[in-house]
Coordinates of C-alpha atoms and ligand atoms in Angstrom, one line a residue:
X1 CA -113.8 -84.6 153.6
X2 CA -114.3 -83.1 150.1
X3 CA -116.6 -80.6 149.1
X4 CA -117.0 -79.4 145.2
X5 CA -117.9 -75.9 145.1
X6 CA -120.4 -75.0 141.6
X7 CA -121.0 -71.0 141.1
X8 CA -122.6 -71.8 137.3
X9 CA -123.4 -68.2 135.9
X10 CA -125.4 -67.7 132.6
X11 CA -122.1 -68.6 130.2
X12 CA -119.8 -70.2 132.5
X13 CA -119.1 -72.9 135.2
X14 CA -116.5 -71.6 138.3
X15 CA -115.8 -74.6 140.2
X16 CA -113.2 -75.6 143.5
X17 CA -112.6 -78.7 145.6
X18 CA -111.7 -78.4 149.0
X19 CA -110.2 -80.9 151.6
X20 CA -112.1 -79.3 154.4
X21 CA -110.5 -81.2 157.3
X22 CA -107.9 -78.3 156.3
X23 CA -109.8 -76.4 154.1
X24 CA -106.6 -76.8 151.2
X25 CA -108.0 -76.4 148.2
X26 CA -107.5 -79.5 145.8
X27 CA -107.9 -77.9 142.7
X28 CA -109.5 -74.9 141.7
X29 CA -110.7 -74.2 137.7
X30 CA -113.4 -72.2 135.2
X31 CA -115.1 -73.3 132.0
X32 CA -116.3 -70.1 130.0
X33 CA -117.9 -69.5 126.8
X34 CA -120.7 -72.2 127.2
X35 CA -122.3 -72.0 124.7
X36 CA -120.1 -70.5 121.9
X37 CA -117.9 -72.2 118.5
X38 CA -114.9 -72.4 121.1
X39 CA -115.5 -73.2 125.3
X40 CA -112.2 -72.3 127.7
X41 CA -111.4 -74.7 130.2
X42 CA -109.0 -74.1 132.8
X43 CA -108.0 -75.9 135.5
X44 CA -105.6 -75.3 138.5
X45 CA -104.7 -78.2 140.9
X46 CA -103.1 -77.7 144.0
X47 CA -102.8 -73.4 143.5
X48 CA -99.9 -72.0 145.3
X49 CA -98.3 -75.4 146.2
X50 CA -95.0 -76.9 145.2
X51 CA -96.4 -79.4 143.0
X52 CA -98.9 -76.5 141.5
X53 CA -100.4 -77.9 137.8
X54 CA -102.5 -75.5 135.3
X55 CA -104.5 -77.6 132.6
X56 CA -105.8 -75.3 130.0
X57 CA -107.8 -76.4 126.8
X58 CA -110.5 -75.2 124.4
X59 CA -112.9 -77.5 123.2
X60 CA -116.7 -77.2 122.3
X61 CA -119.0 -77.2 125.1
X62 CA -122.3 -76.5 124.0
X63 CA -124.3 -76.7 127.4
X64 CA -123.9 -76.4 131.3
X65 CA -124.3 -80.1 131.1
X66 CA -121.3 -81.1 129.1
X67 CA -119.2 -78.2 130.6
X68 CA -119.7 -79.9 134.2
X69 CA -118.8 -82.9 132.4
X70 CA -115.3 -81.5 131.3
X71 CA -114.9 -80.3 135.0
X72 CA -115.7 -83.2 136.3
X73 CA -113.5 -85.3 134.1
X74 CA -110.5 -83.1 134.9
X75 CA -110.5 -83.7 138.0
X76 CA -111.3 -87.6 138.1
X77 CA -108.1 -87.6 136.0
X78 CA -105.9 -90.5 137.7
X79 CA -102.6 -88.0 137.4
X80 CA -103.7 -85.7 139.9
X81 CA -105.4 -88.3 142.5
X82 CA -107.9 -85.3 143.7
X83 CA -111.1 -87.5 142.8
X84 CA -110.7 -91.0 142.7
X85 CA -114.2 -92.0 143.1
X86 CA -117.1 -90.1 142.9
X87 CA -118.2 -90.9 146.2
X88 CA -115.1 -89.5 147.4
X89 CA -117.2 -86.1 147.3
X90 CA -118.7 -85.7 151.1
X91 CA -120.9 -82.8 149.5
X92 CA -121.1 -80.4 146.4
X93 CA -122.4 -76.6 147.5
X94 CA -123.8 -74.3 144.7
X95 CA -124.0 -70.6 144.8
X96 CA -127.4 -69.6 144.3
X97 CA -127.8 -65.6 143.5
X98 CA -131.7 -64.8 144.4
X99 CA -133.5 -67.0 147.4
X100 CA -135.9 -64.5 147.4
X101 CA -137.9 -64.4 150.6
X102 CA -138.2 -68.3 150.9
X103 CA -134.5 -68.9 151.9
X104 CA -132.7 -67.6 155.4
X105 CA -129.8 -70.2 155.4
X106 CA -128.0 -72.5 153.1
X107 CA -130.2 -75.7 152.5
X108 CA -129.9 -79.0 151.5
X109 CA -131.3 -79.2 148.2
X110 CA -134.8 -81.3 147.7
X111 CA -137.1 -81.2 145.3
X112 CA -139.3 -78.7 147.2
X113 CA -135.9 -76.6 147.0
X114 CA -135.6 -76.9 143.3
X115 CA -139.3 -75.6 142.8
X116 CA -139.2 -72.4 144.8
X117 CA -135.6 -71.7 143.3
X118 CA -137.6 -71.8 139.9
X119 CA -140.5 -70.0 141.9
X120 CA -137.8 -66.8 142.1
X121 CA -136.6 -66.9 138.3
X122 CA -138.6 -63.7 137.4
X123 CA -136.4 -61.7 140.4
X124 CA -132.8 -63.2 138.9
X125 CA -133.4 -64.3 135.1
X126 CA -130.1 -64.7 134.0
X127 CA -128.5 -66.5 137.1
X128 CA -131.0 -68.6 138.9
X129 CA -131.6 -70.8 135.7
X130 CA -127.7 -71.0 135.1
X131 CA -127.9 -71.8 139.1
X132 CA -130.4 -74.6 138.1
X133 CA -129.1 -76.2 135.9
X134 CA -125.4 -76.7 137.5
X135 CA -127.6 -78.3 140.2
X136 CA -129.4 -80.4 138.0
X137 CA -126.0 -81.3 136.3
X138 CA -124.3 -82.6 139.6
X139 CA -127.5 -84.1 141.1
X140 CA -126.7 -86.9 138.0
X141 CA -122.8 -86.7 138.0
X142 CA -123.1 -87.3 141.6
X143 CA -125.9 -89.3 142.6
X144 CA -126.4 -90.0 146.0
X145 CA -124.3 -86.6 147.0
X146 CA -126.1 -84.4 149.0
X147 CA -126.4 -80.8 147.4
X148 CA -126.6 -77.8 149.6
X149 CA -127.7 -74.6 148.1
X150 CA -125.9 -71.3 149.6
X151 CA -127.8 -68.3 148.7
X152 CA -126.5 -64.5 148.2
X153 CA -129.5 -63.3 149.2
X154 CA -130.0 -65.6 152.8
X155 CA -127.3 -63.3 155.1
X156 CA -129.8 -60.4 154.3
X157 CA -132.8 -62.0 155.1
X158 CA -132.4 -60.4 158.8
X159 CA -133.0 -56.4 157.7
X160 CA -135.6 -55.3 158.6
X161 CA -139.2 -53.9 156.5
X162 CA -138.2 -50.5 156.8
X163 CA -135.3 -50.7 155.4
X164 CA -136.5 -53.3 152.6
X165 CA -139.7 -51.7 151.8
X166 CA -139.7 -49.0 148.5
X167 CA -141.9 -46.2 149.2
X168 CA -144.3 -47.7 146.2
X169 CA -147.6 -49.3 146.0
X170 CA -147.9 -52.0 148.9
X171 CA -149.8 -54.2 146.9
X172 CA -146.4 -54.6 144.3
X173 CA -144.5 -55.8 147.3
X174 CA -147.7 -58.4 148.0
X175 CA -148.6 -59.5 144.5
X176 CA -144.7 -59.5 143.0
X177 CA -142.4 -59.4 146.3
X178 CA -140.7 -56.1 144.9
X179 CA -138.2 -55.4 148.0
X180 CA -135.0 -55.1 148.5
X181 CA -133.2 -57.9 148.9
X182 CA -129.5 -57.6 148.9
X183 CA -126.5 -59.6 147.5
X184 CA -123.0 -60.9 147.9
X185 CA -124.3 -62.1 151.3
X186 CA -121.8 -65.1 151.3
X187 CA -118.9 -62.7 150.9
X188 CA -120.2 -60.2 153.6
X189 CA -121.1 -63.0 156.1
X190 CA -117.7 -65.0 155.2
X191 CA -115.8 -61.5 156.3
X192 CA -117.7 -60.5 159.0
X193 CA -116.8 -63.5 160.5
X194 CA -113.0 -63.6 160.1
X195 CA -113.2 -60.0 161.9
X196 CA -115.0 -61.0 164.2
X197 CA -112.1 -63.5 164.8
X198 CA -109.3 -61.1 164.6
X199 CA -111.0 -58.4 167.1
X200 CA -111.7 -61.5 169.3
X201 CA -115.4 -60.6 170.1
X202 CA -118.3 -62.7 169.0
X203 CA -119.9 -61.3 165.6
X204 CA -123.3 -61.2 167.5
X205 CA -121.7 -58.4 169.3
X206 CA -119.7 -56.4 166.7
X207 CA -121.2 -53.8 164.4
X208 CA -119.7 -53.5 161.3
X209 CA -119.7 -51.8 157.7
X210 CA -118.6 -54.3 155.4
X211 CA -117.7 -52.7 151.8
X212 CA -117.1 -55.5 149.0
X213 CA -116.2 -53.6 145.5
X214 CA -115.5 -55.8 142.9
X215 CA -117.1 -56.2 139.2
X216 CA -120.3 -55.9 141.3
X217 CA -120.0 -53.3 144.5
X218 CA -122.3 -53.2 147.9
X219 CA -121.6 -52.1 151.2
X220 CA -123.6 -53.9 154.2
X221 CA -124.6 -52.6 158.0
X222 CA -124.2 -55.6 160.0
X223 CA -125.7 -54.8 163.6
X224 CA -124.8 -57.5 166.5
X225 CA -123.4 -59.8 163.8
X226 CA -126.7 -59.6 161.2
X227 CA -127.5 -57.7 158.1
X228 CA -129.7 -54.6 158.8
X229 CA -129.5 -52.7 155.8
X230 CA -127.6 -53.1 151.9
X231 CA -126.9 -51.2 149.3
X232 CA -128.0 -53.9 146.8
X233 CA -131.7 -53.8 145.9
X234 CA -134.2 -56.0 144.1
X235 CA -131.4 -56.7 141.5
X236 CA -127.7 -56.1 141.6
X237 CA -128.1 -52.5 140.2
X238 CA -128.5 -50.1 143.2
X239 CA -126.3 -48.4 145.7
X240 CA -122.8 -48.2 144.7
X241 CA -120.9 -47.3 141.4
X242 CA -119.6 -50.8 139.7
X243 CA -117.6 -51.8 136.8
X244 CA -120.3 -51.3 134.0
X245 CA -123.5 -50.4 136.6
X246 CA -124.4 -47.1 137.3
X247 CA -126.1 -47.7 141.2
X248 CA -128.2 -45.1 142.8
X249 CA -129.8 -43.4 140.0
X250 CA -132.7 -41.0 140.0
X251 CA -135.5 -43.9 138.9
X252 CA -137.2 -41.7 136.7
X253 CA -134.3 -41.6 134.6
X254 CA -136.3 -44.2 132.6
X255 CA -138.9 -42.4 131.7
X256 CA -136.5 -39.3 130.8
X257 CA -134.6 -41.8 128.6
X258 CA -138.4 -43.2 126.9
X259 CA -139.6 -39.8 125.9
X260 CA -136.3 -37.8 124.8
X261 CA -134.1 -40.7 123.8
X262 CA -136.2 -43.3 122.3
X263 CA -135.3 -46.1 124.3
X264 CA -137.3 -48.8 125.3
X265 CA -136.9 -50.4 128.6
X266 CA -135.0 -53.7 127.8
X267 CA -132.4 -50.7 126.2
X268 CA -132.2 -49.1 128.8
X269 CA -131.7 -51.8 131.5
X270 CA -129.2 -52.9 129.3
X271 CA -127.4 -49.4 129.5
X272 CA -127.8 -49.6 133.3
X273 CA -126.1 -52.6 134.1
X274 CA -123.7 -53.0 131.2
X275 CA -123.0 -49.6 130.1
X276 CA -122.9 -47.4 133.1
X277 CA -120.6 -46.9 136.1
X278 CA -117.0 -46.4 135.7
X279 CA -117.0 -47.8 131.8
X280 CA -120.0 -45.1 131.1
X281 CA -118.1 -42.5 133.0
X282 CA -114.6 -43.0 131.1
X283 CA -114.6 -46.5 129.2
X284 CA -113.2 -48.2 131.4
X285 CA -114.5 -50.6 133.7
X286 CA -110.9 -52.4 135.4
X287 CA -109.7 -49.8 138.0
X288 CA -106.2 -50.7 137.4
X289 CA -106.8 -49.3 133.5
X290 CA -108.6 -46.5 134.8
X291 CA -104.9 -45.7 137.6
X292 CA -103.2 -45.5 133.9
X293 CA -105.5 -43.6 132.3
X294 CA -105.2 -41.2 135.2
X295 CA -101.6 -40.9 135.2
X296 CA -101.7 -40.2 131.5
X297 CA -103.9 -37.7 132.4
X298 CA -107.3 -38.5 131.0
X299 CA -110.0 -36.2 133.3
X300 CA -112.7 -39.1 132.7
X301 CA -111.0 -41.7 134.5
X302 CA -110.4 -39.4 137.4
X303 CA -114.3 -38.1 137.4
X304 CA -115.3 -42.4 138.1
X305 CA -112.9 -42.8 140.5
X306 CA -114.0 -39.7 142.0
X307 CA -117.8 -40.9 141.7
X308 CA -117.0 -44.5 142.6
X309 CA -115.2 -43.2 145.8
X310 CA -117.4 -40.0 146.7
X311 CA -120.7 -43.0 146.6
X312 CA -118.8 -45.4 149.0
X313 CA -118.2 -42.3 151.6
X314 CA -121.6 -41.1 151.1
X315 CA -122.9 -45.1 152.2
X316 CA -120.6 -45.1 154.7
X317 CA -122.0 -42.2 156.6
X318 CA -125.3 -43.7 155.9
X319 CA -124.4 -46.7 157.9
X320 CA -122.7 -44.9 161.0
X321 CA -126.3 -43.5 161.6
X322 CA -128.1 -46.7 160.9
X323 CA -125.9 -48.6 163.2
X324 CA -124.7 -45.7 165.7
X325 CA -121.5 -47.6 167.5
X326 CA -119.5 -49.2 164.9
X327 CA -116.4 -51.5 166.0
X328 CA -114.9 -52.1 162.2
X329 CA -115.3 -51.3 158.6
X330 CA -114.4 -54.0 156.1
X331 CA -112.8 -53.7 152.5
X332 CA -113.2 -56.3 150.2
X333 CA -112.7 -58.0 146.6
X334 CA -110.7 -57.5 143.6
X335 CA -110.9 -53.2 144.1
X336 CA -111.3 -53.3 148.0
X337 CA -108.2 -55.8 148.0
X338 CA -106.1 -54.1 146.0
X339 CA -106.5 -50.8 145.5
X340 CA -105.4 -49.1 148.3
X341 CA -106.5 -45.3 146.7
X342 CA -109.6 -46.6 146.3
X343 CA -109.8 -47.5 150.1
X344 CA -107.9 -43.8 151.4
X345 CA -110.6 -41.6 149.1
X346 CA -113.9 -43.8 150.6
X347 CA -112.5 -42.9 154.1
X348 CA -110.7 -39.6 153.8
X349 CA -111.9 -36.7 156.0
X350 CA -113.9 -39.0 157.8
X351 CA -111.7 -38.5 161.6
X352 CA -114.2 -36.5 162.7
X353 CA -116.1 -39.5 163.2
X354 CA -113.3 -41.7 164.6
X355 CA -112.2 -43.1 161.3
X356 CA -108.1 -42.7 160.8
X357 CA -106.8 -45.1 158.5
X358 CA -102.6 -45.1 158.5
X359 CA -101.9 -44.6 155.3
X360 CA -98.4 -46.0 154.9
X361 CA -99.9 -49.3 156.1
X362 CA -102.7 -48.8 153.4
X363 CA -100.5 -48.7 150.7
X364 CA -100.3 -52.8 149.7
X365 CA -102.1 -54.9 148.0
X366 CA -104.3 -57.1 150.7
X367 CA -103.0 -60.6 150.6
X368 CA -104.2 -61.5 154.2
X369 CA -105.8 -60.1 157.0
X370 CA -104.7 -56.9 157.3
X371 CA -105.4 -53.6 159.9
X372 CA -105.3 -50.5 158.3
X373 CA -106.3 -47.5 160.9
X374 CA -104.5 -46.2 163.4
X375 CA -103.9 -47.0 166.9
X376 CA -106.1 -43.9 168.2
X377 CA -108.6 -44.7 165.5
X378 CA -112.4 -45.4 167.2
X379 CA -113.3 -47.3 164.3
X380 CA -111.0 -50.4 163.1
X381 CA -110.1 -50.4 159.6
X382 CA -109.7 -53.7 158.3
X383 CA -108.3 -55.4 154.6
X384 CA -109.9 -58.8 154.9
X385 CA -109.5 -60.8 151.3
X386 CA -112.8 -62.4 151.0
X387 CA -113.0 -66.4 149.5
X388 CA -116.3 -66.8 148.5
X389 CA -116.0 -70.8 147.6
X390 CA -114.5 -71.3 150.8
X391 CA -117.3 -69.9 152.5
X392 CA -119.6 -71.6 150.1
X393 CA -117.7 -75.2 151.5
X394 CA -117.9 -73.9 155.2
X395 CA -121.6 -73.4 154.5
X396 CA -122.5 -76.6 153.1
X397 CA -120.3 -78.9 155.9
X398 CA -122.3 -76.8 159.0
X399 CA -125.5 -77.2 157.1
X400 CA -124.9 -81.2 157.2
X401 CA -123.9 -81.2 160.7
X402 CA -119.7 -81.6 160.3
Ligands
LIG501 P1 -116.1 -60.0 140.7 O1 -117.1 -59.1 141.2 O2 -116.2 -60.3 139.2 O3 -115.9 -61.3 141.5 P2 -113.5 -59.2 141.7 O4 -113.8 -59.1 143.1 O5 -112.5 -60.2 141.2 O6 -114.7 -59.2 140.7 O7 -112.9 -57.8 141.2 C1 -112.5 -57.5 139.9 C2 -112.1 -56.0 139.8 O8 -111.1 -55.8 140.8 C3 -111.4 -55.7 138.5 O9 -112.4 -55.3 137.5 C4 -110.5 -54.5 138.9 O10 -111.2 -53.3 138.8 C5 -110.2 -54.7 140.3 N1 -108.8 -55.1 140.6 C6 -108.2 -56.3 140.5 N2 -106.9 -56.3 140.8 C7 -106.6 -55.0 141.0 C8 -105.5 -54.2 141.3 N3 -104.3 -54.8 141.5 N4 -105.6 -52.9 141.5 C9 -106.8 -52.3 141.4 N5 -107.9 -52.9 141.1 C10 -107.8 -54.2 140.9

């Protein structure tokens, strides 16, 4: 049973195939650049195995259409026997960033789908056409497929108004649906439920604080299995310091910025999400740069990861009193895999609370499951590496009934 995974973002096309009767993955591959003189195309079939194959070439590709072509045609390629026939694919499942209030669950795409997709462009402008169009793209490479769309935003459909609402106009949240919404729901749900699995309790009765910091940062209370609160707002700017976002900021930094900077607001958003976090705070925005810089003894690089770390502790605490009992905390991605300083600063000083993370086991790079408190600690501390596509692939077989 195969399932193509498509997470098409504004300038590039990540795609995977699974086998999901053992969930191997068949071959695994990016096109970037869409859109620019020279496109990247890489392609990895059968990662990690024995017979392991990269396929790397740049060529033009001047639209989401013709880069899902490439992908496609990689992996029909005879050679590799991953595709041999199109209907060969049981399903394809696309990552779609904002559902907005109309989606709860992964859902089969129709054309009613398609339109309230659309309907939520104005809350995701850059991803949910890209989103829409690597649909549209498949629907014709693989007619006759069904297409399930799996949305970052659905896990968080369950918090509550209180703790979606902004203290602003009612009518704004009636007449334009500004909430918060939360994202990286996939990720959150997808670990959740492999803790879940390792504590060997159902997730519907497990509290946990699931803490994802990649690129993009966010930290979830999950109460009794479900979302109740997110750092993530109406976009993918607030709560937590990120790569080139700045998170919490005082919102009338923008009118601060109008009057005594003379920005205008499509500058200053810009600053926000591209400019800010750990690349505003020292100019650098990969946290194993910013481990040099500090050991070379650069003060800026150790103020972000001070700031980074001191806003993760600050959420954390934030979530022990929303959720009162919690059974685990969860790290997660590229910084909450792998950087185990990261992990010890978010947490230190917090055994008062019944947080005690063992620190020799806390220094690795998470390849697999991993717990990293302490025997006597109340709270389980857990590395989980998160695999977004396979949950994406898990997603779209349940919502078909397999
Ligand atoms: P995305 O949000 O784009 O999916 P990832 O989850 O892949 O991002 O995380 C990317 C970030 O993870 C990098 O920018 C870098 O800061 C961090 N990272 C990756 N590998 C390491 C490592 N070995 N040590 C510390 N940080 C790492």
């Amino acid at each position: 049973m195969k399932i193509l995974v498509i997470n098409s973002g504004s300038s590039s096309i990540k795609f995977q195939l699974l086998d999901m009767v053992d969930e191997s993955v068949l071959a695994s591959g990016l096109v970037e650049r869409i859109g620019e003189t020279e496109g990247l195309v890489k392609c990895t079939f059968r990662p990690g195995g024995e017979d392991e194959l990269v396929v790397k070439k740049t060529t033009t590709v001047p639209d989401h259409k013709s880069g899902m072509q490439i992908a496609v045609e990689l992996l029909s390629d005879p050679r590799q026997g991953v595709i041999v026939n199109r209907s060969d694919i049981y399903a394809v499942g696309h990552r779609v960033v904002h559902g907005g209030e109309d989606f709860h669950k992964p859902t089969l795409i129709s054309g009613d789908v398609l339109a309230a997709i659309e309907k939520n462009i104005p809350l995701a402008p850059l991803h949910n056409p890209a989103n829409l169009d690597g649909i549209r793209v498949a629907q014709e490479l693989f007619a006759g497929v069904p297409q399930v769309a799996i949305f970052d935003t659905a896990f968080h459909q369950t918090i509550p108004p209180h703790a979606y609402h902004y203290a602003i106009p009612y009518e704004l949240y009636e007449q334009q649906r500004v909430r918060r919404y939360g994202f990286h729901g996939t990720s959150h749900k997808f670990v959740a439920s492999e803790c879940a699995g390792l504590i060997g309790k159902p997730l519907a009765e497990l509290n946990l604080i699931s803490i994802h910091l990649g690129n993009g940062c966010s930290m979830t209370a999950i109460k009794n299995g479900e979302s109740v609160d997110t750092t993530l707002g109406l976009t993918p700017l607030e709560g937590l310091v990120m790569g080139t976002r700045s998170g919490d900021v005082d919102p009338a930094i923008h009118a601060f910025l109008a009057r005594n900077c003379n920005m205008d607001i499509d500058a200053i958003n810009e600053m926000l999400n591209k400019e800010s976090g750990l690349k505003g705070l020292c100019g650098l925005n990969d946290m194993r740069d910013i481990h040099d810089a500090i050991a070379s003894g650069n003060k800026r690089a150790k103020l972000a990861l001070d700031v980074q770390t001191y806003r993760n502790k600050k959420y954390v605490g934030a979530f022990m009193a929303v959720l009162g009992r919690v059974d685990a905390i969860i790290f997660t991605a590229g910084i909450g895999e792998n950087d185990a300083v990261v992990r010890e600063m978010t947490l230190r000083g917090l055994e008062p609370f019944g947080i005690a993370m063992d620190l020799e086991v806390n220094n690795q790079r998470i390849k697999k499951p991993t717990l990293l408190s302490t025997p006597e600690s109340r709270v389980q501390i857990w590395g989980i590496p998160t695999n977004e596509e396979l949950a994406i692939a898990r997603e779209a077989k349940a919502v078909l009934g397999k």
